[in-house]
PDB file of C-alpha atoms in Angstrom:
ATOM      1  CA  UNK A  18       3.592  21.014   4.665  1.00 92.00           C
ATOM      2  CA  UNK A  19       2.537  17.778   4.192  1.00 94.00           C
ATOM      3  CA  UNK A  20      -0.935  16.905   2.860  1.00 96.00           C
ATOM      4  CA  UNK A  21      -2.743  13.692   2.645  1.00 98.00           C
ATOM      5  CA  UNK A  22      -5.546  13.560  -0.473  1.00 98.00           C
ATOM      6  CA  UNK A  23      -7.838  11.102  -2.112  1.00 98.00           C
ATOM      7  CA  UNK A  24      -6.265   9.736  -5.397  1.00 97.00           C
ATOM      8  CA  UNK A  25      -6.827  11.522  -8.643  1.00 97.00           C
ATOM      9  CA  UNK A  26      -6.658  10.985 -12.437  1.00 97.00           C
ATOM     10  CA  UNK A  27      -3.334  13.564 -12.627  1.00 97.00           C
ATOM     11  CA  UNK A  28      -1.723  11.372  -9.832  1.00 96.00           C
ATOM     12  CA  UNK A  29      -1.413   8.516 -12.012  1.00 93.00           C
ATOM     13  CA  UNK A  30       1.741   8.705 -14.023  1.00 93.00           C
ATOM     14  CA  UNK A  31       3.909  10.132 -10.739  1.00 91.00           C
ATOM     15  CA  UNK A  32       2.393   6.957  -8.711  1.00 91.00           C
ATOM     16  CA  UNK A  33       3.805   4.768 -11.473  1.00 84.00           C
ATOM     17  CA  UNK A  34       6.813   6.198 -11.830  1.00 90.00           C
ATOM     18  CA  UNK A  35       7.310   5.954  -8.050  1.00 86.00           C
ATOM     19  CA  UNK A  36       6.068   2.271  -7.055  1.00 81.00           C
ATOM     20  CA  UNK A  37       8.425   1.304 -10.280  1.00 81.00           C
ATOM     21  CA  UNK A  38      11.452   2.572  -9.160  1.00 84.00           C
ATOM     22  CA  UNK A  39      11.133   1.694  -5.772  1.00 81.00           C
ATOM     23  CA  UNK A  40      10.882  -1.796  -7.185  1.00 74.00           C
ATOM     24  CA  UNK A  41      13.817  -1.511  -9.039  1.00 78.00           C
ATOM     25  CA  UNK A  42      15.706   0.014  -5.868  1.00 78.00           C
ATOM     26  CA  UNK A  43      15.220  -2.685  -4.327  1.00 70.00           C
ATOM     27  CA  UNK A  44      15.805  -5.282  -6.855  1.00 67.00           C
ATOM     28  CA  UNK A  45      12.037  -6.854  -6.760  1.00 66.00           C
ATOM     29  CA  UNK A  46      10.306  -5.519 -10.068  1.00 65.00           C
ATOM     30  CA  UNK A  47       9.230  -9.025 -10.534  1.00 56.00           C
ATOM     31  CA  UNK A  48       6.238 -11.482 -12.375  1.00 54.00           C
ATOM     32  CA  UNK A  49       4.205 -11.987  -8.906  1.00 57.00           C
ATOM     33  CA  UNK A  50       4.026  -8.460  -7.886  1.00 58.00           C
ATOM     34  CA  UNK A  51       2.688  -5.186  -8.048  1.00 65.00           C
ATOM     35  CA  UNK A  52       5.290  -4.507 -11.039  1.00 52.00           C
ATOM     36  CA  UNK A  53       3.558  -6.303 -13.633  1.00 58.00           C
ATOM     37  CA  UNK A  54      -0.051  -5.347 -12.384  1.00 66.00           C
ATOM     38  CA  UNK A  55      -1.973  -4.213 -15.224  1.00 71.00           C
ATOM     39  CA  UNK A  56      -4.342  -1.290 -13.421  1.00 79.00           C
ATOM     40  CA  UNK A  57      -0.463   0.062 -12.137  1.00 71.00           C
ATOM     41  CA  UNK A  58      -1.025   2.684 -14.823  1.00 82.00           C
ATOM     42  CA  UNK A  59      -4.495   3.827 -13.861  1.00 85.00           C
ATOM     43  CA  UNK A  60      -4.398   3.403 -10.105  1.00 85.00           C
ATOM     44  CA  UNK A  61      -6.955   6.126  -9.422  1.00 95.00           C
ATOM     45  CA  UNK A  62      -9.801   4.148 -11.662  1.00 92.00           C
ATOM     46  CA  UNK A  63      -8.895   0.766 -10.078  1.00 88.00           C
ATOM     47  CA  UNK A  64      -9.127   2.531  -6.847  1.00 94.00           C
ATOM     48  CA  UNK A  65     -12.524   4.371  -7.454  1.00 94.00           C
ATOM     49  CA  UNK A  66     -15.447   1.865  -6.802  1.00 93.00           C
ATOM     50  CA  UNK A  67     -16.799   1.239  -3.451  1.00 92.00           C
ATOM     51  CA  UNK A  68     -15.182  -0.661  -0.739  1.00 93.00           C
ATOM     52  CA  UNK A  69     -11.742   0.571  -1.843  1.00 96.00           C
ATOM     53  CA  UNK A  70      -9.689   3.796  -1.118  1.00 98.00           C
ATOM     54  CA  UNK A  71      -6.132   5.317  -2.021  1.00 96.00           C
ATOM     55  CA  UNK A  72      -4.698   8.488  -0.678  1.00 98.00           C
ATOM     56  CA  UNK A  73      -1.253  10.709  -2.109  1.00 97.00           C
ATOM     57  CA  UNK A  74       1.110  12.128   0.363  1.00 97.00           C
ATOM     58  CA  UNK A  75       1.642  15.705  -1.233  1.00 97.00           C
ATOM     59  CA  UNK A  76       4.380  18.797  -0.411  1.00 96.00           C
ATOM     60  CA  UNK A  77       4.198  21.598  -2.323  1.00 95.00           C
ATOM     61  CA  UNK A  78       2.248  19.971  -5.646  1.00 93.00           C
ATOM     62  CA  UNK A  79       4.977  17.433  -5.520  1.00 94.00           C
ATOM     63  CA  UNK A  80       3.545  13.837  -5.372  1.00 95.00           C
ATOM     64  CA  UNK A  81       5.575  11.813  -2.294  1.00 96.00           C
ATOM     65  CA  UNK A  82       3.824   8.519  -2.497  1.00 95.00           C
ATOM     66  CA  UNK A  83       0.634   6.503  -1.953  1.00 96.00           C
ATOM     67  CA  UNK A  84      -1.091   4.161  -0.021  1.00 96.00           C
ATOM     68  CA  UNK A  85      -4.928   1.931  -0.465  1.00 96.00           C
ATOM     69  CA  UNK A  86      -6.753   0.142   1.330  1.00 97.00           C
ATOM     70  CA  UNK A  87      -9.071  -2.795  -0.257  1.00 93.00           C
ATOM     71  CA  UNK A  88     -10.638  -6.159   0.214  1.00 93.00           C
ATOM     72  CA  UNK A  89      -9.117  -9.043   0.391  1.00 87.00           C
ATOM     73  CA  UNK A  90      -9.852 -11.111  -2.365  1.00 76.00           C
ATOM     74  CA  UNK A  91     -11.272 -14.592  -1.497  1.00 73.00           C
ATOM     75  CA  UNK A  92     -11.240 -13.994   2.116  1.00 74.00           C
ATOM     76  CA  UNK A  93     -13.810 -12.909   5.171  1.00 76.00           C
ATOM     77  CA  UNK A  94     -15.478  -9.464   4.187  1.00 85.00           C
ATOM     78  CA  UNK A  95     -14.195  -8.044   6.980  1.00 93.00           C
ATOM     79  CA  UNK A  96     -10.824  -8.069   6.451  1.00 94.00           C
ATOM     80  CA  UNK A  97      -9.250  -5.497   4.242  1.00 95.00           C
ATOM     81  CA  UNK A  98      -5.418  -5.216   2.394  1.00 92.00           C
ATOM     82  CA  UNK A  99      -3.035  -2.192   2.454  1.00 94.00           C
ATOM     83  CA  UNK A 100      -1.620  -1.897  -0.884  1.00 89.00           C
ATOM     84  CA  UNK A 101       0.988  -0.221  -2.867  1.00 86.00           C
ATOM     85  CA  UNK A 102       2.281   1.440   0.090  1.00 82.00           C
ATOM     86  CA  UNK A 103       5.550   3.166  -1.810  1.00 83.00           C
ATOM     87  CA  UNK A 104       7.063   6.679  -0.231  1.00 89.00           C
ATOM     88  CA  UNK A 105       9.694   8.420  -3.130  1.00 87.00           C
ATOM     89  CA  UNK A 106      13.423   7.909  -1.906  1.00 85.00           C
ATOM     90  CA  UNK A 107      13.912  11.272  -1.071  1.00 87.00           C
ATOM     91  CA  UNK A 108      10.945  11.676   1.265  1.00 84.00           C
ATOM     92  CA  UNK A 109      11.406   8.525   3.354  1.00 81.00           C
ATOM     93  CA  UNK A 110      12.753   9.067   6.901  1.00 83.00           C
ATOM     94  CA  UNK A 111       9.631  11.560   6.883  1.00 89.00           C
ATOM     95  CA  UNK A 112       7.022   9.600   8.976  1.00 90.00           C
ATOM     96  CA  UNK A 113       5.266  10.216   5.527  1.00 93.00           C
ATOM     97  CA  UNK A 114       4.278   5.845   5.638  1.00 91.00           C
ATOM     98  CA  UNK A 115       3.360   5.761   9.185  1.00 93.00           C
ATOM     99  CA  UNK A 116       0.679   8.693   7.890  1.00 96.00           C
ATOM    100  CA  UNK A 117      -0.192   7.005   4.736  1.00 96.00           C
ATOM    101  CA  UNK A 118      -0.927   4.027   6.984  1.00 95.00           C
ATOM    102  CA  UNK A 119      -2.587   5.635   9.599  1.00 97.00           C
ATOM    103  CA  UNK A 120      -4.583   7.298   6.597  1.00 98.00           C
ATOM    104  CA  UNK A 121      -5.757   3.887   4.839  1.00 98.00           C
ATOM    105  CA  UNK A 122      -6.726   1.981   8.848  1.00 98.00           C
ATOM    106  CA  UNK A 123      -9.025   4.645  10.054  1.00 98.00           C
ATOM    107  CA  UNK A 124     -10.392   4.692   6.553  1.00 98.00           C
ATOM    108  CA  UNK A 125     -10.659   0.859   6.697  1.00 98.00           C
ATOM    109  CA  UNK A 126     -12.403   1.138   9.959  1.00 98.00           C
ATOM    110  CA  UNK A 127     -15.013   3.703   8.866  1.00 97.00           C
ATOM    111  CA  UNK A 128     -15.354   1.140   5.997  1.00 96.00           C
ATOM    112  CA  UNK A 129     -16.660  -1.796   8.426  1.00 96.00           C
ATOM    113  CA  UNK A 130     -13.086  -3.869   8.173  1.00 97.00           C
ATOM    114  CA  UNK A 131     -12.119  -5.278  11.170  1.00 97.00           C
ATOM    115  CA  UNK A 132      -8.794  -6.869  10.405  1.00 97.00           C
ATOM    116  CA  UNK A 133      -5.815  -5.363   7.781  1.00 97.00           C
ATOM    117  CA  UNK A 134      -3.438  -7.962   5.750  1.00 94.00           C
ATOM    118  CA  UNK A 135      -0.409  -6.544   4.035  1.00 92.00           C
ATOM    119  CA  UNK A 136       2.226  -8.535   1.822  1.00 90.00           C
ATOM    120  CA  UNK A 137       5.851  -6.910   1.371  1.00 86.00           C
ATOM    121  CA  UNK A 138       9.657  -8.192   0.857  1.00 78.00           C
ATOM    122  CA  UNK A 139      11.840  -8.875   3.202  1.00 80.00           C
ATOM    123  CA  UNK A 140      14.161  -6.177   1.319  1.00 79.00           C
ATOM    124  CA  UNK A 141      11.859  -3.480   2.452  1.00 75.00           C
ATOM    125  CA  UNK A 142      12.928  -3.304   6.385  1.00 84.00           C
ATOM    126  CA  UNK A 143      12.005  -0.023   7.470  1.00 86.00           C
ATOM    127  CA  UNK A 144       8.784  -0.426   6.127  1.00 86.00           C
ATOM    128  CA  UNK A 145       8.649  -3.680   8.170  1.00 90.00           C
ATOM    129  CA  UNK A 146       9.426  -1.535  10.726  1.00 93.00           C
ATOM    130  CA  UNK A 147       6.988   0.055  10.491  1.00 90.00           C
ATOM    131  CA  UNK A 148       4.546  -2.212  10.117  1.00 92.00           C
ATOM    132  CA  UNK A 149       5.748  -4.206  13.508  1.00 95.00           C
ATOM    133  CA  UNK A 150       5.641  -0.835  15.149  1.00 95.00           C
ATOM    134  CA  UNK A 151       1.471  -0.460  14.214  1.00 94.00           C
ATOM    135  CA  UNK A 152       0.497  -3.753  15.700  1.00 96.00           C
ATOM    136  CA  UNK A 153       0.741  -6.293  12.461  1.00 97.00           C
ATOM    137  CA  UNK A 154       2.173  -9.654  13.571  1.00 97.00           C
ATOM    138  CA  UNK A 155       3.717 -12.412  10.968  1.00 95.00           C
ATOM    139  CA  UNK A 156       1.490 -15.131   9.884  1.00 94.00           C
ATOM    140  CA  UNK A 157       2.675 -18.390   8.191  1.00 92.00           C
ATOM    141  CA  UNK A 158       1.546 -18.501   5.024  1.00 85.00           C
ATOM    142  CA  UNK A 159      -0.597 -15.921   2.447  1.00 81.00           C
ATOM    143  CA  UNK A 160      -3.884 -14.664   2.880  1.00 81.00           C
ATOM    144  CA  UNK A 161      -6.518 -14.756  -0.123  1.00 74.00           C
ATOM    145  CA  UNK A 162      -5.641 -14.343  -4.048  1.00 71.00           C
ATOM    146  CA  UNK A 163      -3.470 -11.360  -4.563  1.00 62.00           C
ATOM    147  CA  UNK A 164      -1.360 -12.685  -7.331  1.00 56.00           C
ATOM    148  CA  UNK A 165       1.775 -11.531  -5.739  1.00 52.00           C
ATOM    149  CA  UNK A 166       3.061 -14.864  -5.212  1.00 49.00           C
ATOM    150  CA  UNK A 167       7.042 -13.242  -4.858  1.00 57.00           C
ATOM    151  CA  UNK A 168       6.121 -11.539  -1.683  1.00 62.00           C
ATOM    152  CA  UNK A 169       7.661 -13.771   1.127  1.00 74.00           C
ATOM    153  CA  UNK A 170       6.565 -11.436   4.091  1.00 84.00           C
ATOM    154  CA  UNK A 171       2.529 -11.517   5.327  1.00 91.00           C
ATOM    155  CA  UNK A 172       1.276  -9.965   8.406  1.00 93.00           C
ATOM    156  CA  UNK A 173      -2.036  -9.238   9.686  1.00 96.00           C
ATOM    157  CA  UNK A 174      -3.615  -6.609  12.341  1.00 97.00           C
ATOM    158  CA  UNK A 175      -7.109  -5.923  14.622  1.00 97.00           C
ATOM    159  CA  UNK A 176      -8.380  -2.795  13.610  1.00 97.00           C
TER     160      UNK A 176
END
C-alpha cells in the first residue's frame, strides 16, 4: 500500500538519488535546474521552515518519490510553487504524481495560497499530462526567481 508522509532526515539520500537520475533519464541534469541546486542533498531541512512543505510517496519502506510545495520567490504571497515533483521509474504509471500533487494543493490551500506555478521540460510529457489534466494552463513566460532558467515549460492553476 501506498503511503503519503511528511519529509524526513532518512529520506534524503533516496530523494537525491531519485530526482538525479530522473534528470539524467531524461537528458536534463543541467546548470539552471534542480540538478545543480545546492539544498538537493538536504531536502528535508530546506523544506522544514514555515510556509513550505514536502511529502514521500512510500510502499513497503521503499521511498517512490517526492513532491513540495513553496512560495514563489519574488512574486504575490499568495501564490505558491510545486517543486521537485520526481516519481522512481519503476513506480510511474502508478497514479503515485497525481497523489503527490493532490498531496502538496490541498496542503497549499490550508496554507492560504490561492494560485500554484510549476516549471518542468518539455521531455517530461506524462507529467505534463498530468499537470493539464489538474487544471494548470501554459503561461508565456516564467514566474518569479527560481533559478531554473533551462525549464522551457510554465503553467499556473486557481486553487
Amino acid at each position: 500500500m501506498i503511503t503519503i508522509v511528511p519529509i524526513a532526515p532518512e529520506h534524503n539520500a533516496e530523494l537525491f538519488r531519485i530526482i538525479r537520475s530522473s534528470l539524467e533519464e531524461f537528458d536534463i541534469d543541467l546548470n539552471g535546474t534542480v540538478y545543480v541546486d545546492p539544498y538537493l542533498d538536504n531536502m528535508y531541512r530546506h523544506f522544514s521552515v514555515p510556509g513550505k512543505a514536502y511529502f514521500i510517496a512510500m510502499e513497503d519502506g521503499k521511498v517512490l518519490g517526492g513532491s513540495g510545495i513553496a512560495p514563489l520567490d519574488d512574486i504575490d504571497k499568495e501564490v505558491c510553487e510545486l517543486q521537485r515533483m520526481f516519481v522512481t521509474k519503476d513506480a510511474r504509471g502508478r497514479r503515485i504524481g497525481r497523489l503527490l500533487m493532490d498531496t502538496c494543493l490541498t496542503k497549499a490551500k490550508e496554507m492560504g495560497f490561492k494560485k500554484c506555478y510549476l516549471e518542468t521540460f518539455d521531455e517530461m510529457k506524462d507529467a505534463i499530462r498530468l499537470y493539464e489534466n489538474s487544471g494548470f494552463e501554459y503561461l508565456n513566460a516564467a514566474m518569479g526567481n527560481t533559478g531554473h532558467f533551462s525549464c522551457k515549460t510554465w503553467m499556473l492553476r486557481d486553487l
